[in-house]
Amino acid sequence: MNIAVRPLIGLIIKCAALIALIFAFVFFMRMQEEQSITDRYRKEGTVSRAVVTGMETDELVKRGRKGRSTKTEIQVLSVRFNPKSTLAFRDYEDGVEVPAAPPSTGGAAEDWQFEDVIWVTKDVYERTKIGDSFIVVDTPYSDDGPELIEDIRGFDPASFYPGIAISLVLAVVLAAVGWLGPWKRRG
């Protein structure tokens, strides 16, 4: 190996270790964000019954560098629910009477406050039809909209742990190789 190239290879591997460490940090911050949102729904959320009034699939397009874009298919349910429900999430138990949205008046000016959309997984979308009802959690003063109660109850930050662990192990291995590798100048 050329002696002039050795330090450059070590520097590249050290930079790769830094990038792996940054990925671990990104996974950790994403986990904290999801945990914060879920905690807010659990602490301040109110529970109501949502009726599906419409179904739609769409594509979420993210523009990248050099005109490249990635498309992700999303499934959206339009629902009618009660954002002014008085049943707190912490008081909800299976079998409890859950408030529903008042009947539609037919006027958009009155009905808009009881309507929103929920993004769901493909599995939930495929087994849903218009008229089905779900139990949802919503928070006051939030523009996040309602979430399915199963998603709030079932959130587990452990799904982020493998990404964090793999990134940290990769960072340590690359750092060790970068600092102790064969490109190190020998006296």
Short mmCIF file of N, CA, C and O in Angstrom, two decimals, residues 50-168:
data_model
loop_
_atom_site.label_atom_id
_atom_site.label_comp_id
_atom_site.label_asym_id
_atom_site.label_seq_id
_atom_site.Cartn_x
_atom_site.Cartn_y
_atom_site.Cartn_z
N ALA A 50 -64.80 7.14 16.36
CA ALA A 50 -64.67 7.76 15.03
C ALA A 50 -65.33 6.86 13.99
O ALA A 50 -65.10 5.65 13.99
N VAL A 51 -66.12 7.45 13.13
CA VAL A 51 -66.77 6.71 12.05
C VAL A 51 -66.08 7.07 10.75
O VAL A 51 -65.85 8.25 10.45
N VAL A 52 -65.73 6.06 9.96
CA VAL A 52 -65.04 6.28 8.69
C VAL A 52 -66.04 6.83 7.67
O VAL A 52 -67.07 6.22 7.40
N THR A 53 -65.72 8.01 7.14
CA THR A 53 -66.59 8.65 6.15
C THR A 53 -66.00 8.64 4.75
O THR A 53 -66.68 8.95 3.79
N GLY A 54 -64.73 8.30 4.64
CA GLY A 54 -64.08 8.26 3.34
C GLY A 54 -62.75 7.54 3.42
O GLY A 54 -62.13 7.46 4.48
N MET A 55 -62.34 6.98 2.28
CA MET A 55 -61.07 6.25 2.21
C MET A 55 -60.33 6.69 0.96
O MET A 55 -60.94 6.90 -0.08
N GLU A 56 -59.02 6.81 1.10
CA GLU A 56 -58.23 7.30 -0.03
C GLU A 56 -56.79 6.80 0.10
O GLU A 56 -56.26 6.70 1.19
N THR A 57 -56.19 6.49 -1.03
CA THR A 57 -54.76 6.20 -1.04
C THR A 57 -54.09 7.33 -1.81
O THR A 57 -54.68 7.93 -2.71
N ASP A 58 -52.88 7.60 -1.45
CA ASP A 58 -52.15 8.69 -2.08
C ASP A 58 -50.66 8.35 -2.04
O ASP A 58 -50.27 7.33 -1.48
N GLU A 59 -49.87 9.19 -2.64
CA GLU A 59 -48.42 9.01 -2.60
C GLU A 59 -47.79 10.23 -1.95
O GLU A 59 -48.15 11.37 -2.26
N LEU A 60 -46.88 9.97 -1.06
CA LEU A 60 -46.09 11.01 -0.43
C LEU A 60 -44.78 11.07 -1.21
O LEU A 60 -44.05 10.09 -1.28
N VAL A 61 -44.51 12.21 -1.83
CA VAL A 61 -43.32 12.36 -2.67
C VAL A 61 -42.32 13.25 -1.96
O VAL A 61 -42.64 14.37 -1.57
N LYS A 62 -41.11 12.72 -1.80
CA LYS A 62 -40.03 13.50 -1.21
C LYS A 62 -39.01 13.78 -2.29
O LYS A 62 -38.51 12.86 -2.94
N ARG A 63 -38.73 15.05 -2.48
CA ARG A 63 -37.76 15.45 -3.48
C ARG A 63 -36.36 15.39 -2.88
O ARG A 63 -36.13 15.89 -1.79
N GLY A 64 -35.46 14.81 -3.62
CA GLY A 64 -34.08 14.70 -3.17
C GLY A 64 -33.17 15.57 -4.01
O GLY A 64 -33.61 16.44 -4.77
N ARG A 65 -31.92 15.32 -3.86
CA ARG A 65 -30.93 16.07 -4.65
C ARG A 65 -30.97 15.64 -6.11
O ARG A 65 -31.39 14.54 -6.43
N LYS A 66 -30.56 16.51 -6.95
CA LYS A 66 -30.45 16.26 -8.39
C LYS A 66 -31.76 15.79 -9.02
O LYS A 66 -31.77 14.98 -9.93
N GLY A 67 -32.87 16.27 -8.51
CA GLY A 67 -34.16 15.96 -9.11
C GLY A 67 -34.70 14.58 -8.79
O GLY A 67 -35.74 14.20 -9.29
N ARG A 68 -34.00 13.82 -7.98
CA ARG A 68 -34.48 12.49 -7.62
C ARG A 68 -35.59 12.62 -6.59
O ARG A 68 -35.57 13.51 -5.75
N SER A 69 -36.52 11.70 -6.64
CA SER A 69 -37.59 11.72 -5.66
C SER A 69 -37.93 10.29 -5.25
O SER A 69 -37.72 9.35 -6.00
N THR A 70 -38.44 10.16 -4.04
CA THR A 70 -38.90 8.87 -3.56
C THR A 70 -40.39 8.98 -3.28
O THR A 70 -40.87 9.98 -2.78
N LYS A 71 -41.11 7.92 -3.62
CA LYS A 71 -42.56 7.91 -3.44
C LYS A 71 -42.92 6.84 -2.42
O LYS A 71 -42.43 5.71 -2.49
N THR A 72 -43.76 7.22 -1.47
CA THR A 72 -44.25 6.30 -0.46
C THR A 72 -45.77 6.30 -0.52
O THR A 72 -46.38 7.36 -0.47
N GLU A 73 -46.35 5.13 -0.64
CA GLU A 73 -47.80 5.05 -0.68
C GLU A 73 -48.35 5.22 0.73
O GLU A 73 -47.84 4.62 1.69
N ILE A 74 -49.37 6.04 0.87
CA ILE A 74 -50.01 6.25 2.17
C ILE A 74 -51.50 5.93 2.05
O ILE A 74 -52.09 6.08 0.98
N GLN A 75 -52.07 5.49 3.15
CA GLN A 75 -53.49 5.17 3.21
C GLN A 75 -54.13 6.12 4.22
O GLN A 75 -53.67 6.23 5.35
N VAL A 76 -55.18 6.79 3.78
CA VAL A 76 -55.81 7.82 4.59
C VAL A 76 -57.30 7.50 4.78
O VAL A 76 -57.99 7.18 3.82
N LEU A 77 -57.74 7.59 6.03
CA LEU A 77 -59.16 7.44 6.34
C LEU A 77 -59.71 8.79 6.78
O LEU A 77 -59.14 9.43 7.66
N SER A 78 -60.79 9.23 6.17
CA SER A 78 -61.50 10.42 6.65
C SER A 78 -62.46 9.93 7.72
O SER A 78 -63.19 8.96 7.51
N VAL A 79 -62.44 10.60 8.87
CA VAL A 79 -63.28 10.16 9.99
C VAL A 79 -64.07 11.32 10.57
O VAL A 79 -63.68 12.48 10.45
N ARG A 80 -65.16 10.97 11.20
CA ARG A 80 -65.97 11.92 11.97
C ARG A 80 -65.89 11.46 13.42
O ARG A 80 -66.25 10.32 13.74
N PHE A 81 -65.37 12.33 14.31
CA PHE A 81 -65.16 11.96 15.70
C PHE A 81 -65.52 13.14 16.59
O PHE A 81 -65.95 14.18 16.11
N ASN A 82 -65.37 12.98 17.90
CA ASN A 82 -65.73 14.03 18.86
C ASN A 82 -64.46 14.58 19.52
O ASN A 82 -64.00 14.03 20.52
N PRO A 83 -63.90 15.68 19.00
CA PRO A 83 -62.69 16.23 19.61
C PRO A 83 -62.95 16.86 20.98
O PRO A 83 -62.02 17.15 21.72
N LYS A 84 -64.23 17.05 21.32
CA LYS A 84 -64.58 17.66 22.62
C LYS A 84 -65.04 16.61 23.62
O LYS A 84 -65.74 16.93 24.59
N SER A 85 -64.63 15.38 23.41
CA SER A 85 -64.99 14.30 24.32
C SER A 85 -64.48 14.59 25.72
O SER A 85 -63.43 15.21 25.90
N THR A 86 -65.22 14.13 26.71
CA THR A 86 -64.80 14.34 28.11
C THR A 86 -64.20 13.08 28.71
O THR A 86 -63.79 13.09 29.87
N LEU A 87 -64.13 12.00 27.95
CA LEU A 87 -63.55 10.75 28.44
C LEU A 87 -62.03 10.79 28.25
O LEU A 87 -61.54 10.71 27.14
N ALA A 88 -61.32 10.92 29.35
CA ALA A 88 -59.85 11.00 29.29
C ALA A 88 -59.27 9.63 28.97
O ALA A 88 -59.82 8.59 29.35
N PHE A 89 -58.15 9.63 28.27
CA PHE A 89 -57.47 8.38 27.91
C PHE A 89 -57.15 7.55 29.15
O PHE A 89 -57.32 6.35 29.17
N ARG A 90 -56.70 8.20 30.21
CA ARG A 90 -56.32 7.49 31.43
C ARG A 90 -57.53 6.84 32.11
O ARG A 90 -57.38 5.91 32.89
N ASP A 91 -58.75 7.33 31.81
CA ASP A 91 -59.96 6.76 32.40
C ASP A 91 -60.62 5.71 31.50
O ASP A 91 -61.59 5.07 31.91
N TYR A 92 -60.10 5.54 30.29
CA TYR A 92 -60.73 4.61 29.35
C TYR A 92 -60.37 3.17 29.70
O TYR A 92 -59.23 2.83 29.97
N GLU A 93 -61.38 2.34 29.69
CA GLU A 93 -61.24 0.89 29.83
C GLU A 93 -62.15 0.25 28.80
O GLU A 93 -63.15 0.84 28.39
N ASP A 94 -61.81 -0.96 28.40
CA ASP A 94 -62.69 -1.68 27.46
C ASP A 94 -64.06 -1.85 28.09
O ASP A 94 -64.18 -2.17 29.27
N GLY A 95 -65.10 -1.59 27.34
CA GLY A 95 -66.46 -1.72 27.82
C GLY A 95 -67.07 -0.41 28.30
O GLY A 95 -68.27 -0.35 28.57
N VAL A 96 -66.27 0.63 28.43
CA VAL A 96 -66.78 1.94 28.86
C VAL A 96 -67.51 2.58 27.69
O VAL A 96 -67.10 2.46 26.53
N GLU A 97 -68.59 3.30 27.96
CA GLU A 97 -69.33 4.02 26.92
C GLU A 97 -68.44 5.12 26.36
O GLU A 97 -67.97 5.98 27.09
N VAL A 98 -68.21 5.10 25.05
CA VAL A 98 -67.32 6.06 24.40
C VAL A 98 -68.15 7.07 23.62
O VAL A 98 -68.98 6.68 22.80
N PRO A 99 -67.94 8.37 23.87
CA PRO A 99 -68.69 9.40 23.14
C PRO A 99 -68.40 9.37 21.64
O PRO A 99 -67.28 9.10 21.23
N ALA A 100 -69.42 9.64 20.86
CA ALA A 100 -69.28 9.72 19.41
C ALA A 100 -69.53 11.16 18.99
O ALA A 100 -70.00 11.99 19.77
N ALA A 101 -69.23 11.45 17.75
CA ALA A 101 -69.49 12.79 17.21
C ALA A 101 -70.99 13.00 17.09
O ALA A 101 -71.74 12.05 16.86
N PRO A 102 -71.44 14.23 17.26
CA PRO A 102 -72.88 14.49 17.06
C PRO A 102 -73.26 14.23 15.61
O PRO A 102 -72.40 14.25 14.73
N PRO A 103 -74.51 14.00 15.35
CA PRO A 103 -74.95 13.76 13.97
C PRO A 103 -74.59 14.94 13.06
O PRO A 103 -74.56 16.09 13.49
N SER A 104 -74.34 14.62 11.82
CA SER A 104 -73.99 15.65 10.85
C SER A 104 -75.17 16.58 10.61
O SER A 104 -76.31 16.14 10.49
N THR A 105 -74.87 17.88 10.53
CA THR A 105 -75.92 18.86 10.26
C THR A 105 -76.08 19.10 8.78
O THR A 105 -77.05 19.71 8.35
N GLY A 106 -75.10 18.65 8.01
CA GLY A 106 -75.13 18.89 6.57
C GLY A 106 -74.49 20.20 6.18
O GLY A 106 -74.26 20.47 5.01
N GLY A 107 -74.16 21.02 7.16
CA GLY A 107 -73.51 22.30 6.88
C GLY A 107 -72.01 22.21 7.15
O GLY A 107 -71.59 21.81 8.25
N ALA A 108 -71.23 22.56 6.18
CA ALA A 108 -69.77 22.46 6.31
C ALA A 108 -69.24 23.34 7.42
O ALA A 108 -68.27 23.00 8.11
N ALA A 109 -69.86 24.50 7.63
CA ALA A 109 -69.39 25.44 8.66
C ALA A 109 -69.53 24.86 10.06
O ALA A 109 -68.72 25.16 10.93
N GLU A 110 -70.53 24.03 10.29
CA GLU A 110 -70.74 23.44 11.60
C GLU A 110 -70.01 22.10 11.76
O GLU A 110 -69.58 21.74 12.85
N ASP A 111 -69.89 21.36 10.67
CA ASP A 111 -69.36 20.00 10.74
C ASP A 111 -67.84 19.88 10.66
O ASP A 111 -67.30 18.85 11.03
N TRP A 112 -67.14 20.90 10.21
CA TRP A 112 -65.70 20.77 9.97
C TRP A 112 -64.93 20.41 11.24
O TRP A 112 -63.94 19.70 11.20
N GLN A 113 -65.39 20.86 12.40
CA GLN A 113 -64.65 20.63 13.64
C GLN A 113 -64.71 19.17 14.10
O GLN A 113 -63.94 18.76 14.95
N PHE A 114 -65.61 18.38 13.53
CA PHE A 114 -65.74 16.98 13.90
C PHE A 114 -65.12 16.05 12.87
O PHE A 114 -65.25 14.84 12.99
N GLU A 115 -64.46 16.60 11.88
CA GLU A 115 -63.90 15.78 10.80
C GLU A 115 -62.39 15.95 10.73
O GLU A 115 -61.86 17.04 10.94
N ASP A 116 -61.71 14.84 10.45
CA ASP A 116 -60.25 14.86 10.31
C ASP A 116 -59.85 13.63 9.52
O ASP A 116 -60.70 12.85 9.11
N VAL A 117 -58.56 13.45 9.33
CA VAL A 117 -58.05 12.27 8.64
C VAL A 117 -57.06 11.54 9.54
O VAL A 117 -56.43 12.14 10.42
N ILE A 118 -56.96 10.25 9.31
CA ILE A 118 -56.02 9.40 10.03
C ILE A 118 -55.21 8.63 8.98
O ILE A 118 -55.79 8.03 8.08
N TRP A 119 -53.90 8.64 9.13
CA TRP A 119 -53.05 7.81 8.29
C TRP A 119 -52.97 6.45 8.96
O TRP A 119 -52.71 6.36 10.17
N VAL A 120 -53.22 5.40 8.20
CA VAL A 120 -53.20 4.05 8.76
C VAL A 120 -52.29 3.16 7.94
O VAL A 120 -51.90 3.50 6.82
N THR A 121 -51.98 2.00 8.51
CA THR A 121 -51.16 1.03 7.79
C THR A 121 -51.99 0.39 6.68
O THR A 121 -53.23 0.44 6.69
N LYS A 122 -51.31 -0.23 5.76
CA LYS A 122 -51.99 -0.88 4.64
C LYS A 122 -52.91 -2.00 5.15
O LYS A 122 -54.01 -2.19 4.64
N ASP A 123 -52.48 -2.70 6.18
CA ASP A 123 -53.27 -3.78 6.76
C ASP A 123 -54.60 -3.26 7.31
O ASP A 123 -55.67 -3.82 7.05
N VAL A 124 -54.56 -2.17 8.08
CA VAL A 124 -55.78 -1.58 8.63
C VAL A 124 -56.67 -1.06 7.50
O VAL A 124 -57.89 -1.25 7.51
N TYR A 125 -56.05 -0.42 6.51
CA TYR A 125 -56.81 0.14 5.39
C TYR A 125 -57.58 -0.95 4.63
O TYR A 125 -58.74 -0.76 4.28
N GLU A 126 -56.91 -2.08 4.39
CA GLU A 126 -57.53 -3.15 3.60
C GLU A 126 -58.71 -3.80 4.30
O GLU A 126 -59.62 -4.30 3.65
N ARG A 127 -58.73 -3.81 5.62
CA ARG A 127 -59.85 -4.45 6.33
C ARG A 127 -60.91 -3.45 6.79
O ARG A 127 -61.81 -3.79 7.55
N THR A 128 -60.81 -2.20 6.33
CA THR A 128 -61.75 -1.15 6.71
C THR A 128 -62.67 -0.81 5.55
O THR A 128 -62.26 -0.86 4.39
N LYS A 129 -63.90 -0.46 5.89
CA LYS A 129 -64.83 0.03 4.86
C LYS A 129 -65.57 1.25 5.42
O LYS A 129 -65.57 1.49 6.64
N ILE A 130 -66.16 2.04 4.56
CA ILE A 130 -66.89 3.24 4.98
C ILE A 130 -68.03 2.82 5.90
O ILE A 130 -68.75 1.86 5.62
N GLY A 131 -68.15 3.53 7.02
CA GLY A 131 -69.16 3.21 8.01
C GLY A 131 -68.60 2.48 9.22
O GLY A 131 -69.25 2.42 10.26
N ASP A 132 -67.41 1.90 9.08
CA ASP A 132 -66.77 1.24 10.23
C ASP A 132 -66.43 2.28 11.29
O ASP A 132 -66.28 3.47 10.98
N SER A 133 -66.33 1.84 12.52
CA SER A 133 -65.97 2.79 13.57
C SER A 133 -64.73 2.30 14.32
O SER A 133 -64.49 1.09 14.42
N PHE A 134 -63.95 3.26 14.78
CA PHE A 134 -62.74 3.01 15.55
C PHE A 134 -62.80 3.84 16.81
O PHE A 134 -63.50 4.84 16.88
N ILE A 135 -62.01 3.45 17.78
CA ILE A 135 -61.85 4.29 18.96
C ILE A 135 -60.53 5.04 18.75
O ILE A 135 -59.50 4.44 18.45
N VAL A 136 -60.61 6.37 18.89
CA VAL A 136 -59.45 7.21 18.64
C VAL A 136 -59.14 8.07 19.86
O VAL A 136 -59.99 8.27 20.73
N VAL A 137 -57.91 8.55 19.89
CA VAL A 137 -57.46 9.45 20.95
C VAL A 137 -57.07 10.75 20.28
O VAL A 137 -56.38 10.76 19.26
N ASP A 138 -57.50 11.86 20.85
CA ASP A 138 -57.14 13.18 20.34
C ASP A 138 -56.72 14.04 21.52
O ASP A 138 -57.08 13.77 22.66
N THR A 139 -55.90 15.05 21.24
CA THR A 139 -55.48 15.95 22.30
C THR A 139 -55.99 17.35 22.01
O THR A 139 -56.07 17.76 20.85
N PRO A 140 -56.34 18.09 23.06
CA PRO A 140 -56.79 19.46 22.83
C PRO A 140 -55.62 20.32 22.36
O PRO A 140 -54.47 20.06 22.71
N TYR A 141 -55.91 21.32 21.59
CA TYR A 141 -54.91 22.28 21.11
C TYR A 141 -53.81 21.60 20.30
O TYR A 141 -52.67 22.02 20.33
N SER A 142 -54.15 20.54 19.61
CA SER A 142 -53.16 19.82 18.83
C SER A 142 -53.58 19.78 17.38
O SER A 142 -54.74 19.56 17.07
N ASP A 143 -52.64 19.97 16.50
CA ASP A 143 -52.95 19.86 15.07
C ASP A 143 -52.54 18.49 14.53
O ASP A 143 -52.58 18.25 13.35
N ASP A 144 -52.13 17.58 15.42
CA ASP A 144 -51.74 16.25 14.99
C ASP A 144 -52.93 15.41 14.55
O ASP A 144 -52.79 14.47 13.80
N GLY A 145 -54.10 15.71 15.05
CA GLY A 145 -55.28 14.94 14.70
C GLY A 145 -55.40 13.70 15.56
O GLY A 145 -54.54 13.40 16.38
N PRO A 146 -56.48 12.96 15.37
CA PRO A 146 -56.70 11.77 16.19
C PRO A 146 -55.77 10.63 15.78
O PRO A 146 -55.30 10.57 14.66
N GLU A 147 -55.52 9.74 16.73
CA GLU A 147 -54.72 8.54 16.49
C GLU A 147 -55.54 7.34 16.96
O GLU A 147 -56.31 7.45 17.91
N LEU A 148 -55.36 6.21 16.31
CA LEU A 148 -56.04 5.00 16.75
C LEU A 148 -55.56 4.63 18.14
O LEU A 148 -54.36 4.72 18.44
N ILE A 149 -56.47 4.23 19.00
CA ILE A 149 -56.11 3.92 20.39
C ILE A 149 -55.12 2.76 20.46
O ILE A 149 -54.25 2.73 21.33
N GLU A 150 -55.19 1.82 19.51
CA GLU A 150 -54.25 0.70 19.50
C GLU A 150 -52.82 1.19 19.28
O GLU A 150 -51.88 0.63 19.83
N ASP A 151 -52.66 2.23 18.46
CA ASP A 151 -51.32 2.76 18.20
C ASP A 151 -50.75 3.44 19.44
O ASP A 151 -49.55 3.36 19.71
N ILE A 152 -51.59 4.13 20.20
CA ILE A 152 -51.13 4.81 21.41
C ILE A 152 -50.85 3.80 22.51
O ILE A 152 -49.82 3.87 23.19
N ARG A 153 -51.75 2.86 22.68
CA ARG A 153 -51.53 1.82 23.70
C ARG A 153 -50.33 0.94 23.37
O ARG A 153 -49.60 0.52 24.25
N GLY A 154 -50.17 0.62 22.11
CA GLY A 154 -49.16 -0.36 21.70
C GLY A 154 -47.79 0.20 21.40
O GLY A 154 -46.90 -0.55 21.01
N PHE A 155 -47.59 1.51 21.56
CA PHE A 155 -46.28 2.07 21.23
C PHE A 155 -45.21 1.50 22.15
O PHE A 155 -45.37 1.46 23.36
N ASP A 156 -44.12 1.05 21.54
CA ASP A 156 -43.00 0.49 22.30
C ASP A 156 -41.71 1.05 21.70
O ASP A 156 -41.41 0.78 20.54
N PRO A 157 -40.96 1.80 22.48
CA PRO A 157 -39.71 2.37 21.94
C PRO A 157 -38.66 1.31 21.62
O PRO A 157 -37.66 1.62 20.99
N ALA A 158 -38.90 0.07 22.03
CA ALA A 158 -37.92 -0.99 21.77
C ALA A 158 -37.71 -1.22 20.27
O ALA A 158 -36.68 -1.76 19.88
N SER A 159 -38.63 -0.79 19.44
CA SER A 159 -38.45 -0.97 18.00
C SER A 159 -37.29 -0.13 17.47
O SER A 159 -36.76 -0.41 16.40
N PHE A 160 -36.89 0.90 18.21
CA PHE A 160 -35.77 1.73 17.80
C PHE A 160 -34.42 1.19 18.28
O PHE A 160 -33.38 1.59 17.78
N TYR A 161 -34.44 0.30 19.26
CA TYR A 161 -33.19 -0.18 19.86
C TYR A 161 -32.26 -0.89 18.88
O TYR A 161 -31.05 -0.67 18.93
N PRO A 162 -32.75 -1.75 17.99
CA PRO A 162 -31.82 -2.40 17.05
C PRO A 162 -31.05 -1.39 16.18
O PRO A 162 -29.85 -1.54 15.97
N GLY A 163 -31.74 -0.36 15.68
CA GLY A 163 -31.07 0.65 14.86
C GLY A 163 -30.01 1.39 15.64
O GLY A 163 -28.91 1.66 15.14
N ILE A 164 -30.32 1.73 16.89
CA ILE A 164 -29.36 2.43 17.74
C ILE A 164 -28.16 1.53 18.01
O ILE A 164 -27.00 1.94 17.88
N ALA A 165 -28.44 0.27 18.39
CA ALA A 165 -27.36 -0.66 18.74
C ALA A 165 -26.45 -0.95 17.54
O ALA A 165 -25.22 -0.92 17.67
N ILE A 166 -27.03 -1.21 16.39
CA ILE A 166 -26.22 -1.50 15.19
C ILE A 166 -25.36 -0.30 14.83
O ILE A 166 -24.17 -0.44 14.51
N SER A 167 -25.93 0.90 14.90
CA SER A 167 -25.16 2.11 14.57
C SER A 167 -24.02 2.32 15.55
O SER A 167 -22.90 2.67 15.15
N LEU A 168 -24.26 2.10 16.84
CA LEU A 168 -23.20 2.28 17.84
C LEU A 168 -22.09 1.24 17.68
O LEU A 168 -20.91 1.58 17.76
#
